[in-house]
XYZ file of C-alpha atoms in Angstrom:
411
model
C 10.582 -7.033 15.927
C 9.556 -7.259 12.273
C 11.598 -4.910 10.056
C 10.994 -5.283 6.131
C 13.636 -4.465 3.674
C 12.752 -3.373 -0.249
C 15.579 -3.717 -2.811
C 13.926 -1.295 -5.056
C 16.530 -1.745 -7.863
C 14.332 -1.409 -10.708
C 11.714 1.172 -8.966
C 8.179 0.472 -7.200
C 4.730 -0.173 -8.165
C 1.761 -1.228 -6.056
C 1.668 -5.019 -8.380
C 5.217 -5.405 -7.145
C 5.367 -4.605 -3.903
C 2.071 -6.940 -3.454
C 3.747 -8.964 -5.270
C 6.798 -9.454 -3.330
C 4.533 -9.864 -0.210
C 3.163 -12.775 -1.596
C 6.517 -14.263 -2.625
C 7.122 -13.642 1.633
C 4.656 -16.004 2.460
C 1.050 -13.799 2.521
C -1.562 -15.839 2.786
C -4.041 -14.892 -0.522
C -6.930 -16.491 0.895
C -6.723 -13.975 4.427
C -5.488 -11.341 1.994
C -8.856 -11.746 0.215
C -11.046 -11.925 3.064
C -9.721 -8.536 4.203
C -10.132 -7.047 0.793
C -13.456 -8.277 0.899
C -14.240 -5.756 3.817
C -14.373 -3.028 1.199
C -17.254 -3.873 -0.250
C -16.003 -3.193 -3.486
C -17.128 -5.254 -6.954
C -16.101 -5.522 -10.305
C -12.802 -7.339 -9.537
C -10.444 -10.216 -9.119
C -6.661 -10.777 -7.938
C -4.519 -12.933 -9.717
C -1.713 -14.549 -7.921
C 1.169 -16.146 -9.699
C 4.168 -17.911 -8.952
C 6.631 -17.573 -12.304
C 10.306 -16.873 -13.014
C 12.100 -14.025 -14.891
C 15.708 -14.062 -15.513
C 16.271 -17.381 -14.021
C 14.709 -15.900 -10.759
C 11.602 -17.385 -8.757
C 8.989 -14.603 -7.695
C 5.292 -13.630 -7.963
C 3.470 -11.304 -10.328
C 0.143 -9.593 -8.855
C -2.585 -8.523 -10.822
C -5.848 -6.837 -10.562
C -8.076 -8.298 -13.829
C -11.390 -6.244 -14.049
C -14.260 -7.496 -14.845
C -15.027 -7.905 -18.700
C -11.612 -7.141 -19.078
C -8.842 -8.669 -19.732
C -5.425 -8.810 -17.450
C -3.421 -5.868 -17.529
C -0.417 -6.991 -20.446
C 3.186 -6.124 -20.919
C 2.632 -2.117 -21.733
C 0.134 -1.304 -18.657
C 0.944 2.047 -17.775
C -0.431 3.117 -13.784
C -1.620 6.365 -15.089
C -4.369 4.719 -18.104
C -7.473 4.156 -16.465
C -10.420 4.861 -18.328
C -13.123 2.880 -17.655
C -13.267 2.992 -13.919
C -12.638 6.506 -13.168
C -15.953 7.757 -11.133
C -14.212 8.180 -7.706
C -12.157 10.993 -6.774
C -9.794 11.323 -3.506
C -13.269 12.124 -0.879
C -15.144 9.670 -2.127
C -12.642 6.829 -1.723
C -11.467 8.189 1.677
C -15.687 7.828 2.717
C -15.657 4.375 0.623
C -12.422 2.866 3.313
C -13.668 5.117 6.217
C -17.033 3.299 6.364
C -15.378 -0.602 6.186
C -14.873 -2.751 8.193
C -10.770 -2.965 7.911
C -8.677 -2.591 10.716
C -8.355 1.578 12.292
C -4.123 0.411 11.027
C -5.450 -0.442 7.634
C -7.358 2.679 7.317
C -5.120 5.282 8.715
C -2.241 3.848 6.350
C -4.472 3.550 3.255
C -6.215 7.034 3.453
C -2.994 8.231 3.751
C -1.117 6.985 0.891
C -4.208 7.835 -1.135
C -4.255 11.229 -0.231
C -0.461 11.880 -0.448
C -0.889 10.846 -4.382
C -4.092 13.267 -4.312
C -1.981 16.458 -2.856
C 0.522 16.038 -5.733
C -1.858 15.682 -8.565
C -3.848 18.454 -7.359
C -0.225 20.723 -7.235
C 0.796 18.924 -10.519
C -2.412 20.045 -12.506
C -2.292 23.563 -10.481
C -5.915 22.457 -8.855
C -8.087 22.419 -5.696
C -8.324 19.113 -4.040
C -11.908 18.088 -4.236
C -11.652 19.899 -7.807
C -9.672 17.368 -8.742
C -10.849 14.452 -11.284
C -8.407 11.399 -10.665
C -7.496 8.962 -13.139
C -4.631 7.538 -11.244
C -6.624 7.020 -7.996
C -9.923 6.437 -9.019
C -9.127 3.949 -11.133
C -10.755 0.106 -9.242
C -7.348 -1.849 -9.640
C -5.430 1.290 -8.127
C -7.958 1.016 -4.932
C -7.039 -2.239 -4.520
C -3.289 -1.835 -4.825
C -3.144 1.023 -2.278
C -5.593 -0.559 0.140
C -4.126 -3.791 -0.503
C -0.364 -2.737 0.845
C -1.871 -1.490 4.169
C -3.526 -5.206 4.265
C -0.032 -6.737 3.514
C 1.638 -4.365 5.785
C -1.029 -5.431 8.766
C -1.012 -9.202 8.211
C 2.815 -9.169 8.237
C 2.905 -7.377 11.318
C 6.078 -5.132 10.402
C 7.157 -2.783 12.389
C 9.861 -0.955 10.706
C 10.136 -0.682 6.572
C 13.293 -0.083 5.444
C 14.125 1.554 1.770
C 17.234 0.177 -0.480
C 18.524 1.618 -3.867
C 15.367 3.334 -4.718
C 15.761 4.070 -8.457
C 13.704 5.547 -11.171
C 14.476 5.867 -14.905
C 14.807 8.463 -17.479
C 13.321 9.923 -20.720
C 9.703 10.711 -21.064
C 6.196 8.500 -20.875
C 2.772 9.020 -22.245
C 0.456 8.840 -19.704
C -3.510 10.036 -19.503
C -2.510 13.734 -19.620
C 0.497 13.154 -22.232
C 3.584 13.054 -22.486
C 6.047 13.861 -19.377
C 9.082 13.424 -18.017
C 10.516 10.815 -15.828
C 10.395 9.963 -12.208
C 6.676 11.488 -13.587
C 5.359 14.495 -11.702
C 3.503 13.549 -9.254
C 6.126 11.191 -7.602
C 8.142 13.922 -7.721
C 6.246 16.418 -5.818
C 5.853 13.484 -3.357
C 9.651 13.238 -3.344
C 9.710 17.450 -1.927
C 10.608 18.237 1.415
C 11.511 14.490 1.983
C 14.888 12.325 2.744
C 13.828 9.913 0.075
C 16.663 9.420 -2.249
C 15.800 8.791 -5.389
C 19.144 7.332 -8.173
C 18.396 7.500 -11.625
C 19.150 4.421 -13.847
C 20.516 5.907 -17.538
C 19.695 2.150 -19.374
C 16.317 2.661 -18.513
C 14.225 4.654 -20.588
C 10.670 4.466 -19.180
C 9.112 5.139 -15.402
C 9.697 2.540 -12.414
C 8.229 4.245 -9.923
C 4.750 4.588 -10.304
C 2.746 7.204 -7.676
C 1.082 4.581 -5.931
C 4.555 2.921 -5.815
C 6.037 6.511 -4.147
C 2.969 6.785 -1.929
C 3.853 2.965 -0.267
C 7.559 4.441 0.233
C 6.577 7.887 1.252
C 4.244 6.642 3.926
C 5.412 3.815 5.046
C 9.283 4.262 4.865
C 10.991 4.884 7.775
C 14.988 4.518 6.988
C 16.726 4.701 3.365
C 19.650 3.458 1.742
C 20.687 1.300 5.156
C 23.449 -1.407 5.083
C 22.735 -3.133 8.502
C 19.403 -4.607 9.966
C 18.754 -5.710 13.350
C 17.925 -9.708 13.269
C 17.692 -13.137 11.477
C 16.861 -12.933 7.416
C 13.957 -15.203 7.890
C 12.850 -14.534 4.487
C 13.272 -13.409 0.948
C 10.870 -13.150 -1.804
C 10.789 -11.028 -5.314
C 7.571 -9.248 -7.018
C 7.466 -8.706 -11.027
C 6.538 -5.895 -12.761
C 5.162 -5.554 -15.855
C 7.309 -3.230 -18.139
C 10.370 -4.273 -20.400
C 13.011 -2.579 -19.197
C 15.751 -4.835 -20.658
C 16.833 -6.099 -17.043
C 15.365 -8.093 -14.120
C 12.092 -5.818 -13.493
C 11.098 -7.122 -9.851
C 11.123 -5.646 -6.393
C 13.004 -8.087 -3.756
C 11.747 -7.967 -0.720
C 13.600 -8.926 2.925
C 11.907 -9.721 6.446
C 13.953 -9.914 9.482
C 12.767 -10.243 12.898
C 14.846 -9.120 15.648
C 12.447 -11.165 18.488
C 14.296 -14.261 19.240
C 10.856 -16.379 20.736
C 10.219 -16.175 16.650
C 12.983 -17.808 15.230
C 14.360 -20.975 14.536
C 17.699 -22.445 16.993
C 19.399 -24.959 15.834
C 21.644 -25.718 18.841
C 21.348 -26.804 22.454
C 23.630 -24.751 24.026
C 25.444 -21.840 24.001
C 26.821 -18.652 25.574
C 24.874 -15.686 27.501
C 25.436 -12.216 28.749
C 23.335 -11.885 32.212
C 22.480 -8.126 32.590
C 21.340 -7.143 35.738
C 19.886 -3.297 37.689
C 18.088 -2.530 40.786
C 15.507 -0.058 39.723
C 13.910 2.182 42.882
C 12.541 4.523 40.914
C 10.523 2.863 38.159
C 7.086 1.785 37.875
C 5.930 -1.610 36.796
C 4.202 -0.300 33.403
C 7.487 1.445 32.910
C 9.452 -1.876 33.072
C 6.592 -3.562 30.737
C 7.303 -0.877 28.154
C 11.286 -1.666 28.616
C 11.201 -5.437 28.653
C 9.134 -5.118 25.692
C 11.539 -3.100 23.592
C 14.539 -5.110 25.281
C 13.053 -8.177 23.564
C 12.117 -6.843 20.142
C 15.926 -5.137 19.957
C 16.742 -8.908 20.222
C 17.366 -9.890 23.510
C 17.028 -13.788 24.314
C 15.097 -13.033 27.604
C 13.735 -9.952 29.701
C 12.264 -10.065 32.977
C 11.398 -7.952 36.437
C 11.934 -9.595 39.858
C 10.462 -7.655 42.991
C 12.824 -6.885 45.461
C 13.759 -5.038 48.713
C 16.393 -2.037 48.724
C 18.771 -0.228 51.350
C 15.950 1.802 54.109
C 13.639 -1.115 53.398
C 12.452 0.195 49.635
C 10.536 -2.035 47.479
C 12.191 -1.969 43.980
C 12.489 -3.746 41.225
C 15.569 -6.004 39.666
C 15.574 -5.511 35.876
C 17.173 -8.712 34.334
C 18.228 -9.265 30.398
C 19.434 -12.075 28.818
C 21.769 -11.347 25.389
C 24.457 -12.280 23.278
C 27.680 -11.593 24.162
C 28.350 -9.574 21.185
C 25.276 -7.341 21.947
C 27.283 -6.018 25.637
C 27.401 -2.202 23.865
C 23.620 -2.296 22.671
C 22.353 -3.398 25.745
C 24.362 -1.121 28.171
C 23.510 1.575 26.017
C 19.446 0.798 25.812
C 19.547 0.308 29.429
C 21.036 3.698 30.320
C 18.992 5.577 28.176
C 16.037 3.532 28.681
C 16.028 2.946 32.150
C 16.851 5.511 35.067
C 19.330 2.816 36.027
C 22.995 4.052 36.742
C 25.023 1.052 37.148
C 24.810 -2.710 35.934
C 25.919 -5.625 36.654
C 27.264 -8.153 33.742
C 28.066 -11.956 34.453
C 29.205 -14.452 31.561
C 26.776 -17.756 31.664
C 26.316 -21.450 29.720
C 22.974 -22.614 29.005
C 21.626 -25.560 27.943
C 18.174 -25.057 25.455
C 16.036 -27.098 23.109
C 16.074 -26.727 19.645
C 13.305 -24.847 18.089
C 11.671 -24.571 14.621
C 8.434 -21.883 14.123
C 6.048 -23.260 11.908
C 2.386 -22.646 10.623
C -0.688 -25.424 11.089
C -3.661 -25.466 9.278
C -6.123 -26.157 11.758
C -10.348 -26.075 11.314
C -10.180 -23.080 13.919
C -7.629 -21.229 11.355
C -3.866 -20.949 10.853
C -1.855 -21.387 13.954
C 1.634 -20.739 14.600
C 3.511 -23.455 16.211
C 6.895 -24.280 18.104
C 8.435 -27.653 17.375
C 11.175 -28.193 20.145
C 13.988 -31.085 20.855
C 16.978 -31.889 22.852
C 18.746 -35.120 22.681
C 15.829 -37.132 21.763
C 12.963 -35.526 23.408
C 10.308 -33.600 21.467
C 7.111 -31.575 22.574
C 5.725 -28.401 20.893
C 3.606 -25.454 21.614
C 1.183 -23.348 19.848
C 1.413 -19.595 19.811
C -0.458 -17.928 22.693
C -0.979 -14.822 20.159
C -2.582 -16.725 17.511
C -5.240 -18.636 20.288
C -6.089 -15.311 21.858
C -6.903 -13.815 18.348
C -9.241 -16.987 17.672
C -10.956 -16.442 21.377
C -11.575 -13.094 20.488
C -13.105 -13.894 16.712
C -14.791 -16.648 17.674
C -15.958 -15.752 21.382
C -14.876 -18.712 22.873
C -12.263 -19.074 26.327
C -9.017 -19.137 25.621
C -8.453 -22.504 27.973
C -11.092 -23.802 24.954
C -9.336 -22.685 21.808
C -6.088 -24.049 23.586
C -7.140 -27.521 24.499
C -9.093 -28.001 20.810
C -6.002 -26.840 18.684
C -3.609 -28.921 20.976
C -5.528 -31.892 20.447
C -5.975 -31.864 16.542
C -2.430 -31.355 15.968
C -1.263 -34.108 17.915
C -4.460 -36.437 16.521
C -3.451 -35.020 12.745
C -0.126 -35.944 13.809
C 1.433 -32.968 12.537
């Protein structure tokens, strides 16, 4: 399971979220390839590594054709040149695109939340509201882009900590309004989303787009413990001058051990076993998947014959010793098991590093494996499968070609 943790100590906007995603390693070329499926012209994106307050991060910007990039005083609410689309038009635009279904659903959901909030604030029906905010081209890029980034990074969960907004008032397209702006307050209604005030900042920190991202994709708030290994951190910078670091920090955690780096050649593990004669193969496949995502080192099932000649499965998990309580509860809740066998074991393992390698077939994840001078590598099967589906070539053909290319390059 991949968990994204956002530290929103300086609020969140669409630009900040996408800047943070690119700082985590999101591929700009692949992102633009997906974004182009909307078939909406009139813009280009700018992704720039820079530093603020001695911290290096990424600044994301949408440059509209014929206009200069949004400057430090940019206000998401001020869209005077691209206000020809309302919610229903944007929804149709997204649904008719070639984007993935999951991306379409997330993007439409975020637009709908903003549209409903604006309709409520202005006392109009959804279809009667003219949206400067959701109709602007840069907001379309931000919101659809956020859904694309979530999919590209294969995120399973979003945790938001320290969500903060400023105080005072701000001038928007509709006049002077209090902070948080009315649309953000409306989206907070009947939710468990906590917003803390920063009395040292006299401007807006949470934009409607940022609030829509949190409301539609956030799963937990103010959580101090995250399962998995911290793989990467990144910073996405905001446009406003707040008197302090205006950035969104993103941290990517991975609880799936097969995708983590290992720098040791031996360890101690706990083997958990249970015999199940009342669970189907389909149920166990889900349990094995869930166990691996929870952080088990390995999981499998073996066919056995139990008393009275009944066919059954022996479900086995390998976990770290300190995970005993977590996985005992997991097995009792996720399976029909009423008893478990536990055994401490020693393992010899290869050191492992995960890398991304560019080939003529695209980018592939590879595992670098080593043990006492012995070295080898393997290619991620999920990447081979995706390439096979995309190109129409067989799995084996892609696998052999990529292996040969990597070996020839000496990568």
